[in-house]
CSV table of C-alpha atoms and ligand atoms in Angstrom, one decimal:
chain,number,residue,atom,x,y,z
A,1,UNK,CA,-3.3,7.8,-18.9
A,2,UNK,CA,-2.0,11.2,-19.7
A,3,UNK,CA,-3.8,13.1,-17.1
A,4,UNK,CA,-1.2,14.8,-14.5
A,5,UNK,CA,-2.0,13.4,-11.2
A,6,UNK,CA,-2.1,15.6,-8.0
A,7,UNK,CA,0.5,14.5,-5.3
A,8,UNK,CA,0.5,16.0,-2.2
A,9,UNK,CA,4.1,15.6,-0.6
A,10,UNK,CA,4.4,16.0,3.0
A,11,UNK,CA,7.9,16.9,4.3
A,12,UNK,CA,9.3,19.1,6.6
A,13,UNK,CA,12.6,18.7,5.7
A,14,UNK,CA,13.1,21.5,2.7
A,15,UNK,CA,15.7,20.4,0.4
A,16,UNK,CA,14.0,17.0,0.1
A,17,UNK,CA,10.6,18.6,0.1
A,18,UNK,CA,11.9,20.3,-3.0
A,19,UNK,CA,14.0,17.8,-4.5
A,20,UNK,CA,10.6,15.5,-4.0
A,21,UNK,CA,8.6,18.3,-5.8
A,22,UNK,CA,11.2,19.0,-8.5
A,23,UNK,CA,11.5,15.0,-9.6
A,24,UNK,CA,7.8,14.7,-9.4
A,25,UNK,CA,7.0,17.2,-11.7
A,26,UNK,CA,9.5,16.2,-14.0
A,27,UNK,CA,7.7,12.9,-14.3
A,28,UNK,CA,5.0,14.3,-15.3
A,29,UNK,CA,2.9,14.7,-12.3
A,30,UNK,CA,1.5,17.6,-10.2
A,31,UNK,CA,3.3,18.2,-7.3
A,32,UNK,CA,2.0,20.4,-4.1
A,33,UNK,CA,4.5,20.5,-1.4
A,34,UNK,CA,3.5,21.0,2.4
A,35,UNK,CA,5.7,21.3,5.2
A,36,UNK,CA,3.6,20.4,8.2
A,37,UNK,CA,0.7,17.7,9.4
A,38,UNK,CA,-1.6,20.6,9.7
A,39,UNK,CA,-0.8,22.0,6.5
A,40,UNK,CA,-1.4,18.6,4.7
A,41,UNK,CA,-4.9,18.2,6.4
A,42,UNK,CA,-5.6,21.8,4.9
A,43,UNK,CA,-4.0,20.8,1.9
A,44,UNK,CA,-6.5,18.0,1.3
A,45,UNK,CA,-9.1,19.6,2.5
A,46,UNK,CA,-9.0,22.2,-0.4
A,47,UNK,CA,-8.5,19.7,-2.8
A,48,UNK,CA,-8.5,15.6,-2.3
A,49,UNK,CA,-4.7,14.6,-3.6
A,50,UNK,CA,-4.4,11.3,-5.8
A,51,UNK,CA,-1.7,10.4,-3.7
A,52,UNK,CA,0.0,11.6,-0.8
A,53,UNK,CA,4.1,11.2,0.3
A,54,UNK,CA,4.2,11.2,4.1
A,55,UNK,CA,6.9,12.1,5.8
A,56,UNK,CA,6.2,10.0,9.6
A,57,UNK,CA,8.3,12.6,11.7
A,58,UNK,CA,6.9,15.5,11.3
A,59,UNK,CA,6.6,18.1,14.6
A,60,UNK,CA,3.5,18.7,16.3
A,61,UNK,CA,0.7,16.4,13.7
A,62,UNK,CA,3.2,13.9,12.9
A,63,UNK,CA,2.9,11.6,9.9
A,64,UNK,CA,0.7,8.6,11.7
A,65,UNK,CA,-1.5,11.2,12.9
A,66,UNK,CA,-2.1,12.4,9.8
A,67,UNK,CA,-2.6,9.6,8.0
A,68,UNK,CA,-5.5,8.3,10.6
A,69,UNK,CA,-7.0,11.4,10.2
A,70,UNK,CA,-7.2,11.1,6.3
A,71,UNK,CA,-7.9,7.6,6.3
A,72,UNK,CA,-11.2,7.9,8.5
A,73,UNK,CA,-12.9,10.1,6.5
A,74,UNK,CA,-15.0,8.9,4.3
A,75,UNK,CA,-14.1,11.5,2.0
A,76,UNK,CA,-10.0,10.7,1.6
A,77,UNK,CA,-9.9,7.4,3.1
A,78,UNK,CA,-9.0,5.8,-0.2
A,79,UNK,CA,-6.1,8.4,-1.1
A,80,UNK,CA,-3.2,6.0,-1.1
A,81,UNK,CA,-0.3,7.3,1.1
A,82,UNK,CA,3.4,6.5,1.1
A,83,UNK,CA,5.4,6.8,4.4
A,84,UNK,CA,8.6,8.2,4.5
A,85,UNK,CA,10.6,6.9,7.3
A,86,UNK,CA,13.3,7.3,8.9
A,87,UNK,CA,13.6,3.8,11.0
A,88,UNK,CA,13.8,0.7,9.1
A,89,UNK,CA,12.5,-1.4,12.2
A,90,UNK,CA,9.3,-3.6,11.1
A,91,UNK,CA,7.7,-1.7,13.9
A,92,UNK,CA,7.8,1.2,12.7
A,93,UNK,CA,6.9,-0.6,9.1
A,94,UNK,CA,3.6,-1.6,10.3
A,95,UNK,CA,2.7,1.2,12.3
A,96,UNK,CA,2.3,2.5,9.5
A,97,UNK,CA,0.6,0.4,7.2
A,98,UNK,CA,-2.0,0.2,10.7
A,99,UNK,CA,-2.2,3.8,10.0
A,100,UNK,CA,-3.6,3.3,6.7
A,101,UNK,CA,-0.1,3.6,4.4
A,102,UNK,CA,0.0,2.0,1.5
A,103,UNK,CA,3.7,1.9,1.0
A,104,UNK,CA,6.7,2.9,2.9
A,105,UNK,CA,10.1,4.1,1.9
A,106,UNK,CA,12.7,4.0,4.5
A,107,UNK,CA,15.2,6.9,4.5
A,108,UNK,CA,17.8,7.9,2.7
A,109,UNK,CA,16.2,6.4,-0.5
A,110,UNK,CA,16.6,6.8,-4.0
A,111,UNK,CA,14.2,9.0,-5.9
A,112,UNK,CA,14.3,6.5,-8.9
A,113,UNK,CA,12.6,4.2,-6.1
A,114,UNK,CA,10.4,6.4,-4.8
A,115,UNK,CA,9.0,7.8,-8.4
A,116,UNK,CA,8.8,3.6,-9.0
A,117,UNK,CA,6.6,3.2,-6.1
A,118,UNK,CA,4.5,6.6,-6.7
A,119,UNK,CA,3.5,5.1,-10.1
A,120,UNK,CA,2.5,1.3,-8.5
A,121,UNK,CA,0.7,2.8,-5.9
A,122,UNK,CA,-1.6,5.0,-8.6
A,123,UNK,CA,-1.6,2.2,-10.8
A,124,UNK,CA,-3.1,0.2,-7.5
A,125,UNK,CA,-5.4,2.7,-7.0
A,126,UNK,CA,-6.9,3.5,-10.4
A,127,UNK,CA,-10.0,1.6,-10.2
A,128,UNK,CA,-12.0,0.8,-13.5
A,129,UNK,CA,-9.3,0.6,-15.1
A,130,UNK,CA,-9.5,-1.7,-17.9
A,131,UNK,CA,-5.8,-2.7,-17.6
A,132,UNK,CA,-5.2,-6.1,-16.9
A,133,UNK,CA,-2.6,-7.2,-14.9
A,134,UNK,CA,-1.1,-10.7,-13.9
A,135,UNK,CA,0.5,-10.8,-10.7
A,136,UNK,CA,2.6,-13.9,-10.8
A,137,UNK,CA,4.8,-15.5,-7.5
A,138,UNK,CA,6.6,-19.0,-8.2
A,139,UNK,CA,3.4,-21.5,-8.9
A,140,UNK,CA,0.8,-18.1,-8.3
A,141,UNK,CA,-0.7,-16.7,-11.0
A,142,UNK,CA,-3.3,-13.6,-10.5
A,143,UNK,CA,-5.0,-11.8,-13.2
A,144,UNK,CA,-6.7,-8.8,-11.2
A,145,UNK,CA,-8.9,-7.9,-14.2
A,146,UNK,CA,-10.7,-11.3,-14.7
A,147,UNK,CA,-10.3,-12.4,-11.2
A,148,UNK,CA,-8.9,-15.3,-12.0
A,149,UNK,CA,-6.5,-17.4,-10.1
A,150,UNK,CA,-4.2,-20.2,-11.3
A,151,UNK,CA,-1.4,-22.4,-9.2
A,152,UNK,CA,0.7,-24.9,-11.0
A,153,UNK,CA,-1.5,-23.8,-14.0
A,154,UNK,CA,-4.8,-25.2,-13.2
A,155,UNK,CA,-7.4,-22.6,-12.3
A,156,UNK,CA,-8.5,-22.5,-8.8
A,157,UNK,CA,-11.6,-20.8,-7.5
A,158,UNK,CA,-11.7,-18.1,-5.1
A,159,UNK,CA,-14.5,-15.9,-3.2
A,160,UNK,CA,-13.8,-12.4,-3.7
A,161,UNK,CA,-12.5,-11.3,-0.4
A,162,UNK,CA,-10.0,-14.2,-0.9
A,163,UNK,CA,-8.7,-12.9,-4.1
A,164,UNK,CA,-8.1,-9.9,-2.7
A,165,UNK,CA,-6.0,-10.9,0.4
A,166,UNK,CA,-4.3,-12.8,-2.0
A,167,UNK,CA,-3.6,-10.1,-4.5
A,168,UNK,CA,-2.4,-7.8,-1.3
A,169,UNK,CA,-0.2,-10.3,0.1
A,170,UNK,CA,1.3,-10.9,-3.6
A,171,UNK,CA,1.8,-7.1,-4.3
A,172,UNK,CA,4.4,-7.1,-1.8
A,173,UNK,CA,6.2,-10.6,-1.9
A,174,UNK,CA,8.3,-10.9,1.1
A,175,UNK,CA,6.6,-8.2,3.3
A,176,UNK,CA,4.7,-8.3,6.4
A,177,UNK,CA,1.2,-7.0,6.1
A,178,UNK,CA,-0.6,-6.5,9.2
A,179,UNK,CA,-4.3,-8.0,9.9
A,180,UNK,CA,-5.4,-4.2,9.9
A,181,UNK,CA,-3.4,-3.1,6.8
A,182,UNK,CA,-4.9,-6.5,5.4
A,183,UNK,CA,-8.4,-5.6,6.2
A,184,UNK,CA,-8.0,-1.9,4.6
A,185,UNK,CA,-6.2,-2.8,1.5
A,186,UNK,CA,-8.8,-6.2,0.9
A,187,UNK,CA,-11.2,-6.0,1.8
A,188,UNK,CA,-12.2,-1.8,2.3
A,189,UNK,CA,-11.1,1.1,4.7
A,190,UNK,CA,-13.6,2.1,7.3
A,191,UNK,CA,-15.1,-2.1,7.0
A,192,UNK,CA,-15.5,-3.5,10.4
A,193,UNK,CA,-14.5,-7.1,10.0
A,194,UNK,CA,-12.9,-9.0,13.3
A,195,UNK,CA,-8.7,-9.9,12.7
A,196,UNK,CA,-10.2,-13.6,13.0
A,197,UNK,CA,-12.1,-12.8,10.5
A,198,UNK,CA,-8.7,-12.7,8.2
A,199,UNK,CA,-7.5,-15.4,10.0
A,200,UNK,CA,-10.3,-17.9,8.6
A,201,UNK,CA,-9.5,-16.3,5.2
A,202,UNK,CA,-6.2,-17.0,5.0
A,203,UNK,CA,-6.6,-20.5,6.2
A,204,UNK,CA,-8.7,-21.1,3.5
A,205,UNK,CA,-6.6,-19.7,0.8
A,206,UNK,CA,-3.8,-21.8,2.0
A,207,UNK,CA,-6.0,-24.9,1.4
A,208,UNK,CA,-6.7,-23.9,-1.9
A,209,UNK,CA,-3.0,-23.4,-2.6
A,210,UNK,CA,-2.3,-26.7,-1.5
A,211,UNK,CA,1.3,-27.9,-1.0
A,212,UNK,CA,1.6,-24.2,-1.9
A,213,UNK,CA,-0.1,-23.0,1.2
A,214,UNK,CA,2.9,-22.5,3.3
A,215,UNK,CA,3.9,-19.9,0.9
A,216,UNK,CA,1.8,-17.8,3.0
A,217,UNK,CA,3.7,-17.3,6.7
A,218,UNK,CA,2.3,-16.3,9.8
A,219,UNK,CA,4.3,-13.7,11.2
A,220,UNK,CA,3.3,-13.9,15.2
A,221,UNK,CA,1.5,-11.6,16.9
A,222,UNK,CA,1.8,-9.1,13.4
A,223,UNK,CA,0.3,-10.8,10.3
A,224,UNK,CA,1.0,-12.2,7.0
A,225,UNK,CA,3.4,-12.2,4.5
A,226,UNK,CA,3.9,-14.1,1.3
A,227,UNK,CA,6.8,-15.6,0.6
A,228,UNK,CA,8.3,-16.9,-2.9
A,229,UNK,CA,9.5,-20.2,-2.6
A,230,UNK,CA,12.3,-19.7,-5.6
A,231,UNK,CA,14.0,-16.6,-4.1
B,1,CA,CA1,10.9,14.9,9.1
């Protein structure tokens, strides 16, 4: 757990480039620093980040670009990336979870925030770990190490790609995911699977939930998001 953990930060803008850098290393993890799309694609080129903070406007390769360039290769695709941006609009939101972001921070932020989300997002991504960890919304309860699912406290059974829509849409209560960034967080990057295909999913979640199934919104012509009934 101790291991330092490469992050590649992508920002043009210096003094936050550096203040990004400075707090990152402080907290123990390895920080490179990169001031331009094209550097970044070098940069993970010569060695595959754990992570990557990416700043959206960026000149010439801006931030979008460069994450749809990392994110179809085979070889990067499952380097999770943050977003920094600068426009708070949903749009701009879910361009870039399309993209293949993970997270997004909208600017200005605090670093305390951005450190928070750094570590959720590696947490999220360190696979085999033996960890287990209950994510738990009003009557949802998922253990993502047992793969078990419980509402209202009784168990309730769900295929695999369900479980994982689920645990998506419950990692970030209150957010809109898009059918895309639902597909590459769920159920794989690079995995051709139709946005009916989510659809069907999600309508059979919902049935398992129950009453609860409304929990789950449609957001038109966008996606999902889950909603917590108590806040
Ligand atoms: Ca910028």
């Amino acid at each position: 757990m101790h291991e330092s953990r490469h992050i590649l930060v992508v920002e043009d803008e210096l003094d936050l480039a550096e203040l990004l850098r400075y707090n990152l290393n402080v907290s123990g993890h390895n920080a490179e620093v990169v001031h331009s799309g094209q550097a970044a694609l070098d940069a993970v080129a010569a060695r595959k980040p754990d992570l990557i903070i990416l700043d959206v406007m960026l000149p010439e390769i801006d931030g979008i670009e460069v994450a749809k360039r990392i994110k179809s290769s085979t070889e990067t695709s499952d380097v999770p990336i943050i977003f920094l941006t600068a426009k708070s609009s949903d749009e701009d939101q879910i361009r870039g979870l399309d993209a293949g972001g993970d997270d997004y921070v909208t600017k200005p932020f605090s670093v305390k925030v951005l450190l928070a989300r750094v570590v959720a997002a590696l947490r999220r991504s360190a696979k085999g770990s033996s960890e287990s960890e209950i994510l738990e919304i009003g009557p949802i309860q998922l253990d993502t190490d047992r793969h078990e699912a419980m509402v209202d406290g009784s168990s309730v059974r769900l295929t695999l790609t369900e479980f994982r829509l689920l645990a998506t849409l419950m990692a970030g209560p209150g957010r809109v995911l898009s059918r895309r960034g639902l597909i590459s967080n769920a159920i794989g990057p690079g995995i051709t699977v139709t946005e009916r295909t989510i659809d069907v999913h999600i309508a059979a979640i919902r049935k398992k939930l129950g009453e609860h199934g409304s929990m789950i919104q449609t957001v038109r012509g966008v996606g999902y998001r889950l909603v917590d009934p108590e806040s």
